[in-house]
PDB file of C-alpha atoms in Angstrom:
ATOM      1  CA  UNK J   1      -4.379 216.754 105.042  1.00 86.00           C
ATOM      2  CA  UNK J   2      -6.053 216.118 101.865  1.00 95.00           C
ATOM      3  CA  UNK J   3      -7.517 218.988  99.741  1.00 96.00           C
ATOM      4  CA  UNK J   4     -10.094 218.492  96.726  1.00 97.00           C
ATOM      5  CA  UNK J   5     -11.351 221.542  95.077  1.00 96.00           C
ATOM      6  CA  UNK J   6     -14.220 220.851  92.224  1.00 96.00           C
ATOM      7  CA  UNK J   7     -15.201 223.229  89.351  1.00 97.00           C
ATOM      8  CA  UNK J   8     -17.331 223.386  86.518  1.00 98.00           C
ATOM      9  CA  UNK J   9     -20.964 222.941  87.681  1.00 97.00           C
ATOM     10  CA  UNK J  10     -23.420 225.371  85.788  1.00 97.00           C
ATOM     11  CA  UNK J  11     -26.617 225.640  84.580  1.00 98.00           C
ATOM     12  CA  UNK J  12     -27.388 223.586  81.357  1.00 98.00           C
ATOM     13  CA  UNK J  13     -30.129 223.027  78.852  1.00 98.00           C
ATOM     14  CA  UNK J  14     -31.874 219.417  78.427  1.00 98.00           C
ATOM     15  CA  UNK J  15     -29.851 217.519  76.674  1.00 98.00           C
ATOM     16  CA  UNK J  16     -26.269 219.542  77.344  1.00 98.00           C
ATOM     17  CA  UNK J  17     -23.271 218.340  78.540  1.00 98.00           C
ATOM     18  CA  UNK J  18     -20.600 219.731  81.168  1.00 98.00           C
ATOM     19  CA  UNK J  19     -17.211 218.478  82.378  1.00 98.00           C
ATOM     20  CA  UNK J  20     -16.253 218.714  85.860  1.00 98.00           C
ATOM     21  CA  UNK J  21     -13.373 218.946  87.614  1.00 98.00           C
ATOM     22  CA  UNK J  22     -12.175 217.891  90.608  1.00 98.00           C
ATOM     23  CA  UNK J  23      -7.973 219.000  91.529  1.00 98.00           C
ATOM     24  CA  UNK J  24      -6.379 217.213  94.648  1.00 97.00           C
ATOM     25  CA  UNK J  25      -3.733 218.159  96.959  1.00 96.00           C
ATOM     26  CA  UNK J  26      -1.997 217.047  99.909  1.00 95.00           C
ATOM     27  CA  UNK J  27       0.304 214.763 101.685  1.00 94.00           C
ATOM     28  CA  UNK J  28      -0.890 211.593  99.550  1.00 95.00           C
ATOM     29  CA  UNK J  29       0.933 208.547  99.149  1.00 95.00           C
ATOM     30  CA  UNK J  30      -1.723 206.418  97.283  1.00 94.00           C
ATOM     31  CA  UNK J  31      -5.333 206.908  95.496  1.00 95.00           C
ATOM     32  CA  UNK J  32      -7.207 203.793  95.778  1.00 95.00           C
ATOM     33  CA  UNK J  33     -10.497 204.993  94.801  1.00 96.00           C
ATOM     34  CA  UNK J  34     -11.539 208.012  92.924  1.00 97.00           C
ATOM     35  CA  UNK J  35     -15.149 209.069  92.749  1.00 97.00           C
ATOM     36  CA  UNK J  36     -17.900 211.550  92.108  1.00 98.00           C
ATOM     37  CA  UNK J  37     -20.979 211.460  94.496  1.00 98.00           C
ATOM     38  CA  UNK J  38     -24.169 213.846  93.757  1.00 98.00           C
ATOM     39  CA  UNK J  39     -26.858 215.139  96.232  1.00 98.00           C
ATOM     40  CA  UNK J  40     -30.121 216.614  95.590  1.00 95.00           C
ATOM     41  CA  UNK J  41     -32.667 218.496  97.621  1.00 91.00           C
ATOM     42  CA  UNK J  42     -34.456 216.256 100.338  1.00 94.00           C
ATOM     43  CA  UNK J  43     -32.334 212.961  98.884  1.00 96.00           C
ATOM     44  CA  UNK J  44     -29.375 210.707 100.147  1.00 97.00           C
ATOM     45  CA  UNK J  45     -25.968 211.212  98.524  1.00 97.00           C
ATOM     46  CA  UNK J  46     -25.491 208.674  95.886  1.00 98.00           C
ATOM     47  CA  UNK J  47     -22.338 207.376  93.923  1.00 98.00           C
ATOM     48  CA  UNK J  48     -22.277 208.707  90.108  1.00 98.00           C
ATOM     49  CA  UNK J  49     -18.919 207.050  89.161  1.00 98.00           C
ATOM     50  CA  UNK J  50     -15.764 205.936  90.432  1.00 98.00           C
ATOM     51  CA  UNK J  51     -12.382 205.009  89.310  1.00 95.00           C
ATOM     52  CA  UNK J  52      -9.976 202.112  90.878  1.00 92.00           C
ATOM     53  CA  UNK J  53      -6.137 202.736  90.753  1.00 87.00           C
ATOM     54  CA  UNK J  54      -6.150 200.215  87.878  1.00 88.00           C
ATOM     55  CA  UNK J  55      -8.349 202.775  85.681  1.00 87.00           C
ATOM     56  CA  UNK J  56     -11.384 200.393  86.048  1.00 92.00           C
ATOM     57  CA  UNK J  57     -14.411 202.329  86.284  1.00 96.00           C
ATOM     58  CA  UNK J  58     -17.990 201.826  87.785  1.00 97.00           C
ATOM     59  CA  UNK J  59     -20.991 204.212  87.207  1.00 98.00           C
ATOM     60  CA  UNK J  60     -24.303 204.561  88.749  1.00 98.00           C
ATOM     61  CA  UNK J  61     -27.315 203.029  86.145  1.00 98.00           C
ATOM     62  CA  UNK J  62     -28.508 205.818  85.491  1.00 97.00           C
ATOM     63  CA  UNK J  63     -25.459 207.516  84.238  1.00 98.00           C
ATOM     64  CA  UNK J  64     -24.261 204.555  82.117  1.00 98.00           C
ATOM     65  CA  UNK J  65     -23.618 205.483  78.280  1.00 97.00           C
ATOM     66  CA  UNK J  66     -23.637 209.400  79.499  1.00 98.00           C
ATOM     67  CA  UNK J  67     -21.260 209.769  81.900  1.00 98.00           C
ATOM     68  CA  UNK J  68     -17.259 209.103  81.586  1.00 98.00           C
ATOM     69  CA  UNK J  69     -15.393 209.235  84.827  1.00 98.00           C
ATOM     70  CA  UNK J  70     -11.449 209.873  83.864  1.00 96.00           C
ATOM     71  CA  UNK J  71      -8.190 211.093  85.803  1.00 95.00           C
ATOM     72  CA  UNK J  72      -5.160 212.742  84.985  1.00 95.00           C
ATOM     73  CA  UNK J  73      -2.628 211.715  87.203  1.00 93.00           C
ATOM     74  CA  UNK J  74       0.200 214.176  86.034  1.00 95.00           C
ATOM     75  CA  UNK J  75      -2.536 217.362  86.906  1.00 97.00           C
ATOM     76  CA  UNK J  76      -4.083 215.593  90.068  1.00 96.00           C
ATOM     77  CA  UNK J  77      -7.476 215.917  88.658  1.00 97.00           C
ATOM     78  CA  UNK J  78     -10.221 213.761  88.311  1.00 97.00           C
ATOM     79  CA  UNK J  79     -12.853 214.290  85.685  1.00 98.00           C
ATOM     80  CA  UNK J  80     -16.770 213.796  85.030  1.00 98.00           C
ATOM     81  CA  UNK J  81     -17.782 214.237  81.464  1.00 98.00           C
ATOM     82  CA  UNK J  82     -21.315 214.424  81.553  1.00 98.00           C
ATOM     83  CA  UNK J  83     -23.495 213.937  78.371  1.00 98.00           C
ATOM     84  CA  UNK J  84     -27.070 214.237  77.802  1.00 98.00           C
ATOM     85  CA  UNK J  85     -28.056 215.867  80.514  1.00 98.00           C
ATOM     86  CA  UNK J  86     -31.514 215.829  81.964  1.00 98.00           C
ATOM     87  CA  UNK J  87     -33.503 217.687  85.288  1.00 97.00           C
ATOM     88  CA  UNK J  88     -33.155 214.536  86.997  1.00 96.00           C
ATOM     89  CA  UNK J  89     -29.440 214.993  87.206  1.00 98.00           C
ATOM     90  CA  UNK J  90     -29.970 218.232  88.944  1.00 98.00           C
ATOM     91  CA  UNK J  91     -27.678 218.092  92.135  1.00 98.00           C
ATOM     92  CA  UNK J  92     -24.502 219.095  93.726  1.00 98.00           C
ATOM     93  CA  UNK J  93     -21.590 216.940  92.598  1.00 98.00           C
ATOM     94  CA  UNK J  94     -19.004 216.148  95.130  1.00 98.00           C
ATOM     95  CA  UNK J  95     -15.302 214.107  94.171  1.00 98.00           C
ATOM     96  CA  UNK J  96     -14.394 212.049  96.504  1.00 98.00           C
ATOM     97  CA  UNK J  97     -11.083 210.702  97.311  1.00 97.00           C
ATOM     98  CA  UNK J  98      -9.933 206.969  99.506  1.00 97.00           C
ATOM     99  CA  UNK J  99      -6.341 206.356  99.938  1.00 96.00           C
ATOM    100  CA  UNK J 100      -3.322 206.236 102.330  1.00 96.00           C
ATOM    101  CA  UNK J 101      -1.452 209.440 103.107  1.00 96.00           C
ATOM    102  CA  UNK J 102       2.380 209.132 103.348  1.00 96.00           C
ATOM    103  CA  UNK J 103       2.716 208.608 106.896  1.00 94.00           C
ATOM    104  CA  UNK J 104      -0.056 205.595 106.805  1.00 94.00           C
ATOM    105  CA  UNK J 105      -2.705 207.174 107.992  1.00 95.00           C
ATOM    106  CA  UNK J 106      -6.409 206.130 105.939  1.00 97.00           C
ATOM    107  CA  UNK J 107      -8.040 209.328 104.320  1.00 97.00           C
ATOM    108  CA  UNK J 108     -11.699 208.929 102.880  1.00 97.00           C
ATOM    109  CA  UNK J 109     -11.716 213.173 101.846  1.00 97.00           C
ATOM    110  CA  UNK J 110     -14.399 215.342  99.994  1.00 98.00           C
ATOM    111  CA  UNK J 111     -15.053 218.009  97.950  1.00 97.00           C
ATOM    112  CA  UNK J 112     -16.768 221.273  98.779  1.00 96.00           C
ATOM    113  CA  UNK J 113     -19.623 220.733  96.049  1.00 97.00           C
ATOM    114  CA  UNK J 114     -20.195 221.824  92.597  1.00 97.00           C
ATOM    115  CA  UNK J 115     -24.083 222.681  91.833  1.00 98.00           C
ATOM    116  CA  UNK J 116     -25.513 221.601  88.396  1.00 98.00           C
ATOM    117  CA  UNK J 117     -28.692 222.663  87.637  1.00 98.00           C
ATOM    118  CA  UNK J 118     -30.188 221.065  84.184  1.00 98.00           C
ATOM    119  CA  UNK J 119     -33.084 223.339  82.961  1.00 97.00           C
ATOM    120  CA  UNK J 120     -34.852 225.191  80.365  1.00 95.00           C
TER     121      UNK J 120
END
């Protein structure tokens, strides 16, 4: 079983910034693909960034040059630093994790949800 437990979701001003957090447990034996997803009211969940195994990262357009999608591998935690915030990036945030746990089994494992709410 895989275990991902985000934090750090708020409410922020225009223009803020927040970090999220996103802590991972279980029997893993690889990470191929680290991610953070976001949903918002009435919408389809969309990809905000991920993170290969190789550190290369992809991010949504309309997150590029705001958001930075990073991991630390020694704390099991992946992170979204998120710049510049506006109301349009209003939504819950959800990590996502893809890799192999130790007995070989695929594992494609989510988050419970972090709200951010970007208002005045």
């Amino acid at each position: 079983q895989v275990r991902l437990v985000e934090s750090g979701g708020g409410l922020v001003q225009p223009g803020g910034s927040l970090r999220l957090s996103c802590v991972y447990s279980g029997s893993i034996s690889f990470i191929n693909t680290r991610g953070w997803y976001r949903q918002a009211p009435g919408k389809q969940r969309e990809l905000v960034a991920s993170i290969t195994n190789d550190g290369s990262p992809n991010y949504a357009d309309s997150v590029k040059g705001r958001f930075t999608i990073s991991r630390d591998n020694t704390k099991n935690t992946v992170y979204l630093q998120m710049n510049s915030l506006t109301p349009v990036d209003t939504s819950v945030y959800y990590c996502n994790l893809q890799g192999r746990t130790v007995w070989g089994r695929l594992f494609d494992s989510w988050g419970q949800g972090t709200q951010v709410t970007v208002s005045s």
